[in-house]
Tab-separated table of C-alpha atoms in Angstrom:
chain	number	residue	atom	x	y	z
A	78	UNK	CA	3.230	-13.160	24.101
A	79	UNK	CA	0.940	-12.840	20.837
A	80	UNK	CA	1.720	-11.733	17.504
A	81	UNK	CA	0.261	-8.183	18.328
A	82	UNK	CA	1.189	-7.375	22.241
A	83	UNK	CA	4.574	-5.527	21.208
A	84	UNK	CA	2.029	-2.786	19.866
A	85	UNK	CA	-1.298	-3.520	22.018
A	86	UNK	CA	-3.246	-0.735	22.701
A	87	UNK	CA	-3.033	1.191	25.826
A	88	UNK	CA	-6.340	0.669	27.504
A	89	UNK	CA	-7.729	4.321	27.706
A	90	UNK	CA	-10.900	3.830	25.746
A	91	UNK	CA	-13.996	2.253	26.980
A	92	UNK	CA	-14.653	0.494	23.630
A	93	UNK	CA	-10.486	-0.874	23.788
A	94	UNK	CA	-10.700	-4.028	24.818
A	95	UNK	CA	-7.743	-6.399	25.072
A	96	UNK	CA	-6.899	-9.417	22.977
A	97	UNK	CA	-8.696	-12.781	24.585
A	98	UNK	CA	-5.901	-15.303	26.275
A	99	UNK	CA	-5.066	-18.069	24.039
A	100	UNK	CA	-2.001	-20.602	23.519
A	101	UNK	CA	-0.233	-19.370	20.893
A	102	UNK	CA	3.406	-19.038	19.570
A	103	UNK	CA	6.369	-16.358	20.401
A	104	UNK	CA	6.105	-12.929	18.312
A	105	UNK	CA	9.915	-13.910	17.129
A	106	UNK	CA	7.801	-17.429	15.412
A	107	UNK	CA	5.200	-15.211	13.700
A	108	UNK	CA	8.164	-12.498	12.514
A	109	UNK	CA	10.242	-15.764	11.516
A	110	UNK	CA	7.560	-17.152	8.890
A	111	UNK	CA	6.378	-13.359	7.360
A	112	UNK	CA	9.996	-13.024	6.239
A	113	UNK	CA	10.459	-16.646	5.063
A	114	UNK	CA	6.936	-15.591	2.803
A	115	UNK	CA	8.646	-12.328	1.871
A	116	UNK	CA	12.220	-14.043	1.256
A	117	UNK	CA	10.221	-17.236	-0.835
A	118	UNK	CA	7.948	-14.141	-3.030
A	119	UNK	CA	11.112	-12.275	-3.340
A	120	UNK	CA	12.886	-15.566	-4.560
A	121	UNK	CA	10.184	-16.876	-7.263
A	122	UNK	CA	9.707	-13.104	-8.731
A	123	UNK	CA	13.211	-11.339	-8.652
A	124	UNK	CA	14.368	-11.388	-11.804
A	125	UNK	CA	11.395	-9.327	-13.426
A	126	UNK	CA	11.073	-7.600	-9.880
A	127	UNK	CA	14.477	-5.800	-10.487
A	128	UNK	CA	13.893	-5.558	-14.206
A	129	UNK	CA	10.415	-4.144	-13.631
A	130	UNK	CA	11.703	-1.433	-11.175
A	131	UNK	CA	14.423	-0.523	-13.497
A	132	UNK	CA	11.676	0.378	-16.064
A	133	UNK	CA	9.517	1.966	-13.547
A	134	UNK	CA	12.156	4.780	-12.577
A	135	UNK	CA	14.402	5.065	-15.721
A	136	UNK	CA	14.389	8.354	-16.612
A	137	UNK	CA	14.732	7.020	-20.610
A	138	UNK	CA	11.575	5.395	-20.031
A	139	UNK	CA	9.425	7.578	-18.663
A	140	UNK	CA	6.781	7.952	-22.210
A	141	UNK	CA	6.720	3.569	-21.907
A	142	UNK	CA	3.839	1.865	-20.986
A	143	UNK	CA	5.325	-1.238	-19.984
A	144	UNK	CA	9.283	-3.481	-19.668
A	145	UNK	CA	8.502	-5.144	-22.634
A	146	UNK	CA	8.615	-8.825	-21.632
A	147	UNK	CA	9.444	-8.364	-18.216
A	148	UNK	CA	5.591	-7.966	-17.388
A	149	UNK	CA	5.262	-8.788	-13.713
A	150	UNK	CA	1.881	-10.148	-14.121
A	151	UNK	CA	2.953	-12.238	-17.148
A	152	UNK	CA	2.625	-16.120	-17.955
A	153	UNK	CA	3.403	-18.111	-15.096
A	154	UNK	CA	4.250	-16.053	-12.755
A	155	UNK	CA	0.157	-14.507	-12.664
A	156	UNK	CA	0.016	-16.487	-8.858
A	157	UNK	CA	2.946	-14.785	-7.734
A	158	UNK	CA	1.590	-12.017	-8.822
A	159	UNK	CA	-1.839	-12.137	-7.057
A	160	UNK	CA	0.330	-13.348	-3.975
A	161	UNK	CA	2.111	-9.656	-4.559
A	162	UNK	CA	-1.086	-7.793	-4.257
A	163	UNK	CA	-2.146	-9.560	-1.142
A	164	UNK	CA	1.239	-8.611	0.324
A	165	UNK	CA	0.549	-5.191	-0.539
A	166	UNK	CA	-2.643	-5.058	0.721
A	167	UNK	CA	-1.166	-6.540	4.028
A	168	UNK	CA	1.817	-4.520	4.286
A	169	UNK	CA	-0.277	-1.320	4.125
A	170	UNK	CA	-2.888	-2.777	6.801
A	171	UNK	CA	0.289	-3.150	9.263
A	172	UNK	CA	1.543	-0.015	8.089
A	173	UNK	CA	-1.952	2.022	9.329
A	174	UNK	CA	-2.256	-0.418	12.339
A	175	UNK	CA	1.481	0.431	13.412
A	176	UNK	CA	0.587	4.607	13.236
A	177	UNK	CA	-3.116	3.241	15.227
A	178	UNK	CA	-0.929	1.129	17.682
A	179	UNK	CA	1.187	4.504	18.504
A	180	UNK	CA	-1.973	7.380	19.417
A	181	UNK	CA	0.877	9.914	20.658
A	182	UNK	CA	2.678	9.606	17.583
A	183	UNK	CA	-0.846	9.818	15.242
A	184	UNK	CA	-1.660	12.366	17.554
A	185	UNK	CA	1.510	14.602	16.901
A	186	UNK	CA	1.815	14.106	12.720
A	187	UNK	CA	-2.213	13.099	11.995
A	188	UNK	CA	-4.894	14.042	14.482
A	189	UNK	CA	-6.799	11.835	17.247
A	190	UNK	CA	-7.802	8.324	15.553
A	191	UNK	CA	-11.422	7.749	14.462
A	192	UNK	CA	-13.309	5.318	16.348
A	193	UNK	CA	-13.679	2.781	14.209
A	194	UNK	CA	-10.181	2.341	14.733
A	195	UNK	CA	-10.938	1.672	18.417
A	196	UNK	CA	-11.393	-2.048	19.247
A	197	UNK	CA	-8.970	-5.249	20.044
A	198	UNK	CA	-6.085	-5.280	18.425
A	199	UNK	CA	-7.414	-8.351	15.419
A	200	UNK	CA	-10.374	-6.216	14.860
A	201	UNK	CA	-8.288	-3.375	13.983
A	202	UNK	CA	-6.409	-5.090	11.864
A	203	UNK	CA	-8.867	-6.728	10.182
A	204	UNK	CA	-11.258	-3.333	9.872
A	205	UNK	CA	-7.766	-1.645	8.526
A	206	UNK	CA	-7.531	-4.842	5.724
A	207	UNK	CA	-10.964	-4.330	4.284
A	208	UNK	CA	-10.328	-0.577	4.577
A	209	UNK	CA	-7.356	-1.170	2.432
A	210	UNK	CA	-8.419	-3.663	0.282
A	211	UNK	CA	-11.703	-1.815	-0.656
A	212	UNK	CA	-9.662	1.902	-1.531
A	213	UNK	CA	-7.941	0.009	-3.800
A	214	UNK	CA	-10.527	-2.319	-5.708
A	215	UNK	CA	-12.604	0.699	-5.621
A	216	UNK	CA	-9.777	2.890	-6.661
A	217	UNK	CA	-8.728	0.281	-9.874
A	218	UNK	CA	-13.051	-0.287	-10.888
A	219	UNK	CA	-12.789	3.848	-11.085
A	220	UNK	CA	-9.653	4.010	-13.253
A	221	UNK	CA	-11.189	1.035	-15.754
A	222	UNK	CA	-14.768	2.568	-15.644
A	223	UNK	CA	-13.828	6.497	-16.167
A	224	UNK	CA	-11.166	5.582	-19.222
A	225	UNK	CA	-13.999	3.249	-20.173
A	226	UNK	CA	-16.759	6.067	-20.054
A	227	UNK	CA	-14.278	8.504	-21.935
A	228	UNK	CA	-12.694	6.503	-24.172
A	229	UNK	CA	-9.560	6.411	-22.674
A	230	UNK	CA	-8.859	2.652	-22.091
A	231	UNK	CA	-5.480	2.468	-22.151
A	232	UNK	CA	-4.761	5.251	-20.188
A	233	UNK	CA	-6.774	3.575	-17.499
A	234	UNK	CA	-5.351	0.050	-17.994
A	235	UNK	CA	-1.773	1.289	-18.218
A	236	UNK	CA	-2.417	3.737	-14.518
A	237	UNK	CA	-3.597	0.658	-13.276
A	238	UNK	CA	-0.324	-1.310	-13.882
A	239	UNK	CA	1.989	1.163	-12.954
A	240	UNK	CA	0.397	2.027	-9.510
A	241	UNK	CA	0.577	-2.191	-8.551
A	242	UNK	CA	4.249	-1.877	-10.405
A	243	UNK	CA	5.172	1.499	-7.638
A	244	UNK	CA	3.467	-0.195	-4.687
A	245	UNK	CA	5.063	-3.035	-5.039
A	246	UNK	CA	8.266	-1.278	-4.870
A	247	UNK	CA	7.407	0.630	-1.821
A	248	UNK	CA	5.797	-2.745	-0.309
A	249	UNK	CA	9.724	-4.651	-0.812
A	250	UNK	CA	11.269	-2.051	1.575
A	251	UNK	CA	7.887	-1.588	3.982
A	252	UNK	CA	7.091	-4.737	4.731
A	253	UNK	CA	10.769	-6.462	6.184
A	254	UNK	CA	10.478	-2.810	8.191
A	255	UNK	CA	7.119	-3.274	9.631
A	256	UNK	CA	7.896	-6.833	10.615
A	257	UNK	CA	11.084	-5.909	12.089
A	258	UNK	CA	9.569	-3.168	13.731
A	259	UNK	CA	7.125	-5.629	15.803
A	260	UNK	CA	9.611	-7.105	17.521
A	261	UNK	CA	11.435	-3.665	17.754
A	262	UNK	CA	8.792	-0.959	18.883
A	263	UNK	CA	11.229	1.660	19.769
A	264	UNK	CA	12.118	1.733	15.817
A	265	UNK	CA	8.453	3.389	14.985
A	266	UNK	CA	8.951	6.855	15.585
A	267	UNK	CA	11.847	6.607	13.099
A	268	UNK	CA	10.476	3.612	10.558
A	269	UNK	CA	6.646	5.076	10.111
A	270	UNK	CA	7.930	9.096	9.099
A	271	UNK	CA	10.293	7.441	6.487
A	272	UNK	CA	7.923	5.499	5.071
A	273	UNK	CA	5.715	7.943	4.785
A	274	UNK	CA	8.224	9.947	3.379
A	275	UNK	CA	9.219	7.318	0.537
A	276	UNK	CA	5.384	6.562	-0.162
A	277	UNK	CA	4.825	10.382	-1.226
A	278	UNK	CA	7.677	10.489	-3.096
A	279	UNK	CA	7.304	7.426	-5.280
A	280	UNK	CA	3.504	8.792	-5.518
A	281	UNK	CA	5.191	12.102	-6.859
A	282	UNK	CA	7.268	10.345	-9.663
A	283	UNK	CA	4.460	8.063	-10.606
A	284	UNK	CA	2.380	10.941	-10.965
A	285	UNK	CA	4.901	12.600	-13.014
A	286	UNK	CA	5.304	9.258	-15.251
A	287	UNK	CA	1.704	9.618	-15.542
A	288	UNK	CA	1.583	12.935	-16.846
A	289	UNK	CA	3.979	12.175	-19.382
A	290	UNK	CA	2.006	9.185	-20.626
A	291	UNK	CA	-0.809	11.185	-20.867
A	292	UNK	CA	-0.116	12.878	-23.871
A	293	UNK	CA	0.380	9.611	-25.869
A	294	UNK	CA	-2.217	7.621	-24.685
A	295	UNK	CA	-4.790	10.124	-24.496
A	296	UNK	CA	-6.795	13.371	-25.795
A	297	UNK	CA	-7.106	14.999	-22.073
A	298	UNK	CA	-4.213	18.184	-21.676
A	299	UNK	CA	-2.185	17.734	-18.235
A	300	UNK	CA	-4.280	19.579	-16.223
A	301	UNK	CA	-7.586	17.134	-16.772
A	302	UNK	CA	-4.658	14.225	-15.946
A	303	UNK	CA	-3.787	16.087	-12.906
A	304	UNK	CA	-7.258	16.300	-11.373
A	305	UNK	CA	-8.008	13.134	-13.117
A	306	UNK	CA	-5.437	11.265	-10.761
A	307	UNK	CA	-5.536	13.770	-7.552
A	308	UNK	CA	-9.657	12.608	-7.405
A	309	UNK	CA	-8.697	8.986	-7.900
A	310	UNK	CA	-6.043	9.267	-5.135
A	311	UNK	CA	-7.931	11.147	-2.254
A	312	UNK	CA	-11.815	10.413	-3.041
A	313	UNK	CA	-11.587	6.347	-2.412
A	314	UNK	CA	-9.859	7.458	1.113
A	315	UNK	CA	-12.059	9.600	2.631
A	316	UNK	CA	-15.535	7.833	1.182
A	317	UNK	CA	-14.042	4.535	2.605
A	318	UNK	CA	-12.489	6.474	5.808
A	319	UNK	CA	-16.083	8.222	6.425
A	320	UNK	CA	-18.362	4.913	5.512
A	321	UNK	CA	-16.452	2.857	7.981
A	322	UNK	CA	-16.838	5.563	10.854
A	323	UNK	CA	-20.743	5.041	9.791
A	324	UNK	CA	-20.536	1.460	9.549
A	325	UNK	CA	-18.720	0.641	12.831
A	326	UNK	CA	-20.554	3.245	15.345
């Protein structure tokens, strides 16, 4: 049984095609060494993980910029950190492949899929980890660039930091679910709602944080911040979402 077979596909699409046979390990193996990844991360980062988060949703905090010296990107610890964003950037790819991997359950909270999501199961994946990967590079380059243009450096350097800071905190709950949910299926229609759920609301509060900031580290009133970080948010997703329907016909 591969890695992926808990959640293939249902072949009802010409263009599905099923993963090619190979020798390879149990699911249980594969689920085994994620979490052994997740439990070593967790391990070499947890002291200014949990002193990060603190920061992140004290309410005392809320017009700070940063923990001080608990920077998670600080010093040593920069390879963790990089090893942090990859996570992310993984967890998020399993995340849309698990909603793609259930088209009744898309079906009934999103819509059909698009077709570039159509495909064997590792070419999903892999189309939904560039997908990811380039919303959020793209995403950062328009925060630096736009605070650049304006003048407003540190607002972009500091909306930066506190989105990687919030997704990593939604990424230490998502990804042990995900996993777990690979070699439990029956778990989705209960594990993808509350993520979704606990994505929008730590979006909310970082919003709000943002907001907040915005008056001491720049000239804009709250309603330029507002639009400011709505365009930032949705206008990555759908450029990426529409060029890779164009891209992969």
């Amino acid at each position: 049984m591969t890695f992926l077979e808990p959640h293939a596909f249902p072949v009802q699409h010409e263009r599905l095609l099923p993963m090619p046979d190979a020798p390879v390990y149990d699911t249980e193996l594969y689920l085994l060494a994620a979490l052994l990844l997740y439990a070593y991360l967790l391990y070499k980062t947890a002291p200014r993980l949990l002193a990060y988060f603190r920061f992140l949703f004290d309410w005392r905090s809320l017009d700070k910029v940063s923990a001080g010296r608990q920077s998670l990107l600080a010093g040593h610890q920069t390879f963790y950190g990089f090893c942090l964003i990859a996570a992310s950037f993984v967890t998020l790819s399993l995340y849309f492949y698990q909603w793609a991997a259930q088209p009744e359950l898309t079906a009934r909270y999103v819509g059909p899929l698009p077709a570039w999501l159509t495909g064997s199961e590792g070419e999903v994946l892999a189309r939904l980890f560039v997908f990811v990967t380039a919303v959020f590079v793209c995403k950062w380059l328009l925060f630096y660039g736009i605070s650049a243009l304006f003048k407003e450096g540190a607002f972009g350097s500091a909306a930066v930091r506190l989105e990687t800071g919030y997704l990593f905190f939604w990424v230490l709950w998502a990804l042990p679910l995900l996993l777990v949910s690979f070699g439990l299926p029956h778990l989705l229609p209960f594990v993808l709602p509350v993520l979704t759920a606990a994505y929008v609301l730590i979006l909310l509060f970082r919003w709000f944080k943002m907001l907040v900031l915005s008056r001491q580290l720049s000239r804009f009133s709250y309603l330029h911040i507002f639009s400011y970080l709505c365009a930032l948010e949705i206008l990555p997703f759908l450029c990426f979402y529409k060029l890779m329907g164009i891209v992969i016909a």
